[in-house]
PDB file of C-alpha atoms in Angstrom:
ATOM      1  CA  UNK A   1     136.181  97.116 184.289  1.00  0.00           C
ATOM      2  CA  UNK A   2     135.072  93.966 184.358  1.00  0.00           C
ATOM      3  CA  UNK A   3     131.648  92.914 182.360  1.00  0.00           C
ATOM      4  CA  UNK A   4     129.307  89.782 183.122  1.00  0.00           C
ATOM      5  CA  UNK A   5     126.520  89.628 180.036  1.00  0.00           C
ATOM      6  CA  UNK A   6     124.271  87.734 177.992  1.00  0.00           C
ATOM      7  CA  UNK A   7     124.555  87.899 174.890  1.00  0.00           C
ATOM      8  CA  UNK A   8     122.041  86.641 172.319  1.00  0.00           C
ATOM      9  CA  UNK A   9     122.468  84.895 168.925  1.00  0.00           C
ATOM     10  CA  UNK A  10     126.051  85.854 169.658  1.00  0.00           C
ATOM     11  CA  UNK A  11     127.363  82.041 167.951  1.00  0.00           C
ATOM     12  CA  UNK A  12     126.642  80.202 164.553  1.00  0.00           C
ATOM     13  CA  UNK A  13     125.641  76.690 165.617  1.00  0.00           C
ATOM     14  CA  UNK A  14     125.645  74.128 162.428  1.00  0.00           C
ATOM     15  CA  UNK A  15     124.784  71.027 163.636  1.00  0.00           C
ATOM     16  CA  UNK A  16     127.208  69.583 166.829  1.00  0.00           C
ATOM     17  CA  UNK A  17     129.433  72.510 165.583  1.00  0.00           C
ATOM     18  CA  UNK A  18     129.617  75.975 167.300  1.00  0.00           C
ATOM     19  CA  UNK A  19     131.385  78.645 165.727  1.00  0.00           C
ATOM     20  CA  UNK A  20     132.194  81.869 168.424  1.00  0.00           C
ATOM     21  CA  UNK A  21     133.835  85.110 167.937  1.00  0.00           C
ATOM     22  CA  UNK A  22     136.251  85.875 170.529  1.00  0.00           C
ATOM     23  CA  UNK A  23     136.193  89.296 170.807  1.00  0.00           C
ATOM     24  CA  UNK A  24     133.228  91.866 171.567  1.00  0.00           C
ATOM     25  CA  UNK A  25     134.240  94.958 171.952  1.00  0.00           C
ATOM     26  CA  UNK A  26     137.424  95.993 170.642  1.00  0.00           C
ATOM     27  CA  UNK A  27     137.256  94.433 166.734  1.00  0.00           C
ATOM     28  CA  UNK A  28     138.129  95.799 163.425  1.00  0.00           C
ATOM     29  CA  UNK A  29     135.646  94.867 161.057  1.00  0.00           C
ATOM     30  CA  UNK A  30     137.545  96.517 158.323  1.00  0.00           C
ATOM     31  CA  UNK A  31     141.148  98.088 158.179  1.00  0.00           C
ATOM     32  CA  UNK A  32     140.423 101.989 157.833  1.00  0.00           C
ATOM     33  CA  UNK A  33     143.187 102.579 155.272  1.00  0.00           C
ATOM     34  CA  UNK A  34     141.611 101.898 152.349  1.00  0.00           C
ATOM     35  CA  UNK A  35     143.888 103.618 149.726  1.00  0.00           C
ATOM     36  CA  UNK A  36     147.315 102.297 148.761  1.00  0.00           C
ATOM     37  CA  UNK A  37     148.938 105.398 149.383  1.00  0.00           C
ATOM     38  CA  UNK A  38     148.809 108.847 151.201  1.00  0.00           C
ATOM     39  CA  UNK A  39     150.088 111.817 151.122  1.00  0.00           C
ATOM     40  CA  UNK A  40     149.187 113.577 153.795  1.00  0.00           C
ATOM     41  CA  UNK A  41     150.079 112.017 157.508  1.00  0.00           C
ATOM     42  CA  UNK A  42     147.504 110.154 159.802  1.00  0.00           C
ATOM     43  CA  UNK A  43     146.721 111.859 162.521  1.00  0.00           C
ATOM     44  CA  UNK A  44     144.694 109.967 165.395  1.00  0.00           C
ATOM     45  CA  UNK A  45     142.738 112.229 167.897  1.00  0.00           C
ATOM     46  CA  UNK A  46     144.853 110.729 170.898  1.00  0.00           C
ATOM     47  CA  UNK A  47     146.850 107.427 171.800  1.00  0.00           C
ATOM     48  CA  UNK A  48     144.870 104.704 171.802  1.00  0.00           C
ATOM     49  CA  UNK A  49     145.549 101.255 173.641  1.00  0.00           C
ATOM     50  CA  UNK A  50     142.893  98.521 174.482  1.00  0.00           C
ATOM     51  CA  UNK A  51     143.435  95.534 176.728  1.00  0.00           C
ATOM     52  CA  UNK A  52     140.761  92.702 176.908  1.00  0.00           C
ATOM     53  CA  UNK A  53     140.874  89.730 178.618  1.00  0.00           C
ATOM     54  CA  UNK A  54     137.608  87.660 177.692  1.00  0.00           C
ATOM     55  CA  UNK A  55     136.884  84.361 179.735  1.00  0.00           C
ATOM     56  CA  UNK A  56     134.244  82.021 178.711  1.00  0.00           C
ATOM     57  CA  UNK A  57     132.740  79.438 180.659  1.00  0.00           C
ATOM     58  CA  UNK A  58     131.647  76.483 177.977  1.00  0.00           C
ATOM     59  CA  UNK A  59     128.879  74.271 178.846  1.00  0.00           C
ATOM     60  CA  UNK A  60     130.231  70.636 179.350  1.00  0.00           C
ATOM     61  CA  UNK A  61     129.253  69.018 176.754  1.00  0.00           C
ATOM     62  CA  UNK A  62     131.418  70.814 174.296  1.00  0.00           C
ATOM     63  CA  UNK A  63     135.176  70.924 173.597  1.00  0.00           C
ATOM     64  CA  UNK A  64     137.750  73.531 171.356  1.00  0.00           C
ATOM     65  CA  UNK A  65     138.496  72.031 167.899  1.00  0.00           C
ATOM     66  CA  UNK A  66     139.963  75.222 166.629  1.00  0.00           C
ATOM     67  CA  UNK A  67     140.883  77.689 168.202  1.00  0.00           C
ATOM     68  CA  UNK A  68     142.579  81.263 166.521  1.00  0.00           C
ATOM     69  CA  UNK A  69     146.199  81.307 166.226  1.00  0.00           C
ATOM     70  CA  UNK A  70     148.754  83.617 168.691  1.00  0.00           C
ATOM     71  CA  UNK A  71     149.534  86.582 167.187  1.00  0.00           C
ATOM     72  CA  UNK A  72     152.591  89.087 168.504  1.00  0.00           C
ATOM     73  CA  UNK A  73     153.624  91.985 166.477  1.00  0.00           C
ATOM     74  CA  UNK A  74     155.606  94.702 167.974  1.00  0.00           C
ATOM     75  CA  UNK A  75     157.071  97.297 165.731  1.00  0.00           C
ATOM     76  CA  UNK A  76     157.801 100.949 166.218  1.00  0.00           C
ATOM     77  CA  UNK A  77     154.371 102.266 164.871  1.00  0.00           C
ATOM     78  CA  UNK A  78     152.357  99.679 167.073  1.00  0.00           C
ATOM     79  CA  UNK A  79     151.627  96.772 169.000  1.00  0.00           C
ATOM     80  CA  UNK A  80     149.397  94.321 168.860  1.00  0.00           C
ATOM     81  CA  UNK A  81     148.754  91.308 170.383  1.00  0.00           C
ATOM     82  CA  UNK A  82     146.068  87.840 170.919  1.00  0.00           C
ATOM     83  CA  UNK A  83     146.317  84.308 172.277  1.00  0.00           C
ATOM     84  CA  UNK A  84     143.720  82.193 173.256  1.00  0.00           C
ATOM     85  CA  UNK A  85     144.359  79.375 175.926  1.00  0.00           C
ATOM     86  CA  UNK A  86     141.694  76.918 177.124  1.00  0.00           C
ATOM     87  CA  UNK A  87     141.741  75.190 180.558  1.00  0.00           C
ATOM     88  CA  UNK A  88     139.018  72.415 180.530  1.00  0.00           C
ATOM     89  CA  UNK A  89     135.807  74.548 180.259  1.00  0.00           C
ATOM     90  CA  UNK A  90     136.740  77.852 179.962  1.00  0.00           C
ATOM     91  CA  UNK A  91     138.419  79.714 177.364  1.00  0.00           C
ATOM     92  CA  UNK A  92     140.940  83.139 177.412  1.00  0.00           C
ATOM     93  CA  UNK A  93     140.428  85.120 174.959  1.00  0.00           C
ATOM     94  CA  UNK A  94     143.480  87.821 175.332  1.00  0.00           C
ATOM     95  CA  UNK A  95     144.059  90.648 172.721  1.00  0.00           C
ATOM     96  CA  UNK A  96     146.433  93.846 173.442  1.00  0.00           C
ATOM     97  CA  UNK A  97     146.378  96.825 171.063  1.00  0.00           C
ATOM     98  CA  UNK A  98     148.373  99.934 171.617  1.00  0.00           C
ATOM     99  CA  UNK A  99     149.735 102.255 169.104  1.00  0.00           C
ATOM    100  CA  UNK A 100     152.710 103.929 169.582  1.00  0.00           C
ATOM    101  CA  UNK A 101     152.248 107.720 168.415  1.00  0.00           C
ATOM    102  CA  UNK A 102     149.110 109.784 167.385  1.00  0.00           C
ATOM    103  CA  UNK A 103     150.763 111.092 164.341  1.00  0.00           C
ATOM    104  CA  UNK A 104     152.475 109.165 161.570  1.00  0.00           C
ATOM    105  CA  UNK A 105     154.132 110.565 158.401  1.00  0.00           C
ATOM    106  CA  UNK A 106     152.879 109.243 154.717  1.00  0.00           C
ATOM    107  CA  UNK A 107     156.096 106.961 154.476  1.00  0.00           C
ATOM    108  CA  UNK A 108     154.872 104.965 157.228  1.00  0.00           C
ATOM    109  CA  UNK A 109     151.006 104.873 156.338  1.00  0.00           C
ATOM    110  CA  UNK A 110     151.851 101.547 154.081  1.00  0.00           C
ATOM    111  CA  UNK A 111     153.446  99.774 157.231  1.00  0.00           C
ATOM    112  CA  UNK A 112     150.530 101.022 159.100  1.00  0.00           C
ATOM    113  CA  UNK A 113     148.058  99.801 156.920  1.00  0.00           C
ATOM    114  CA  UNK A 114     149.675  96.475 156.076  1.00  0.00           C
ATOM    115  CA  UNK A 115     149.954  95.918 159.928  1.00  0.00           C
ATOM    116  CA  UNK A 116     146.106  97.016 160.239  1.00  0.00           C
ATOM    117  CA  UNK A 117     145.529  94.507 157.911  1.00  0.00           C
ATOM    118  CA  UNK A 118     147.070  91.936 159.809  1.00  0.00           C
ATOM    119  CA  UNK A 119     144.919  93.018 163.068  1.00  0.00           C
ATOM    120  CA  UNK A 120     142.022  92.563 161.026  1.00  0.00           C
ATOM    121  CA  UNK A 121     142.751  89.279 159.933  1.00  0.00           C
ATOM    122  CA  UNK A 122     143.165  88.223 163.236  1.00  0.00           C
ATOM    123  CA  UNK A 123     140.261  89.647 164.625  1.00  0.00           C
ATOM    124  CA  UNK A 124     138.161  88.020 162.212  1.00  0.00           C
ATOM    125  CA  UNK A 125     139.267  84.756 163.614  1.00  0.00           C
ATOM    126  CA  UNK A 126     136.923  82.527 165.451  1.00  0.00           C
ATOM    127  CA  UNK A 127     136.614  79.436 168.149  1.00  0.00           C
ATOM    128  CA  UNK A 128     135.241  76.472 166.934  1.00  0.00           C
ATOM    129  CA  UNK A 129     133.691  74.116 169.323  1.00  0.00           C
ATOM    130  CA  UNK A 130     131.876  70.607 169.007  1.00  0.00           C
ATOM    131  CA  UNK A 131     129.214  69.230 170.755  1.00  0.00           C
ATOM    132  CA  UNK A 132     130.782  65.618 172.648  1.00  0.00           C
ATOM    133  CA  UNK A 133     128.543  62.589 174.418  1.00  0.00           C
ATOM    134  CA  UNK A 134     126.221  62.668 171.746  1.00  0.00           C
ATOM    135  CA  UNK A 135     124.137  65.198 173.911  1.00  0.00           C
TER     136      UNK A 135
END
């Protein structure tokens, strides 16, 4: 599927400074294991895997300052995956999540969580861009 939207309000600008999320559809807000342990297992409803590739086309007057950090974890209860490349104007947003099972026994769920919490760290990250030519 491939999307082409407007979205409004959708940055923070502070002054010359533009702060973007990356992501729109997939993100954790919150890791869903709130409880440091569990005894019962986790069951999800299915597999679940999401692929997004997000391209953004920057106006020219701004450039990347910061931009968030590649992140590839593999391990046998998921995968996960983001890098962000920019090529002039544009910027690649590209995350990969895919987890392994649908069911995973209580003396995994701290892994899982701590690797949750990991994915929501990164998806919290952000671009920052600044405005350039004193435009």
């Amino acid at each position: 599927v491939e999307l082409d939207f407007h979205v409004d309000n959708y940055c923070q600008m502070v002054g010359d400074m533009v702060y973007l999320p990356p992501l729109l559809l997939s993100k954790f807000e919150s890791n869903p294991f709130k409880r440091e342990e569990r005894t019962f297992p986790v069951d999800f409803a299915y597999r679940h895997s999401s692929n997004e590739n997000i391209t953004l086309t920057l106006p020219g007057e701004f450039e990347i300052v910061e931009a968030p950090p590649a992140i590839n974890t593999q391990i046998d209860l998921l995968r996960f995956g983001c890098a962000c490349k920019k090529d002039s104007n544009t910027v690649n947003y590209q995350r990969l999540f895919m987890l392994s099972r649908n069911k995973y026994p209580p003396k995994e769920y701290s892994r899982l969580r701590d690797a949750y919490e990991k994915i929501v760290s990164a998806d919290q990250g952000q671009i920052v861009l600044k405005r350039v030519g004193g435009k």
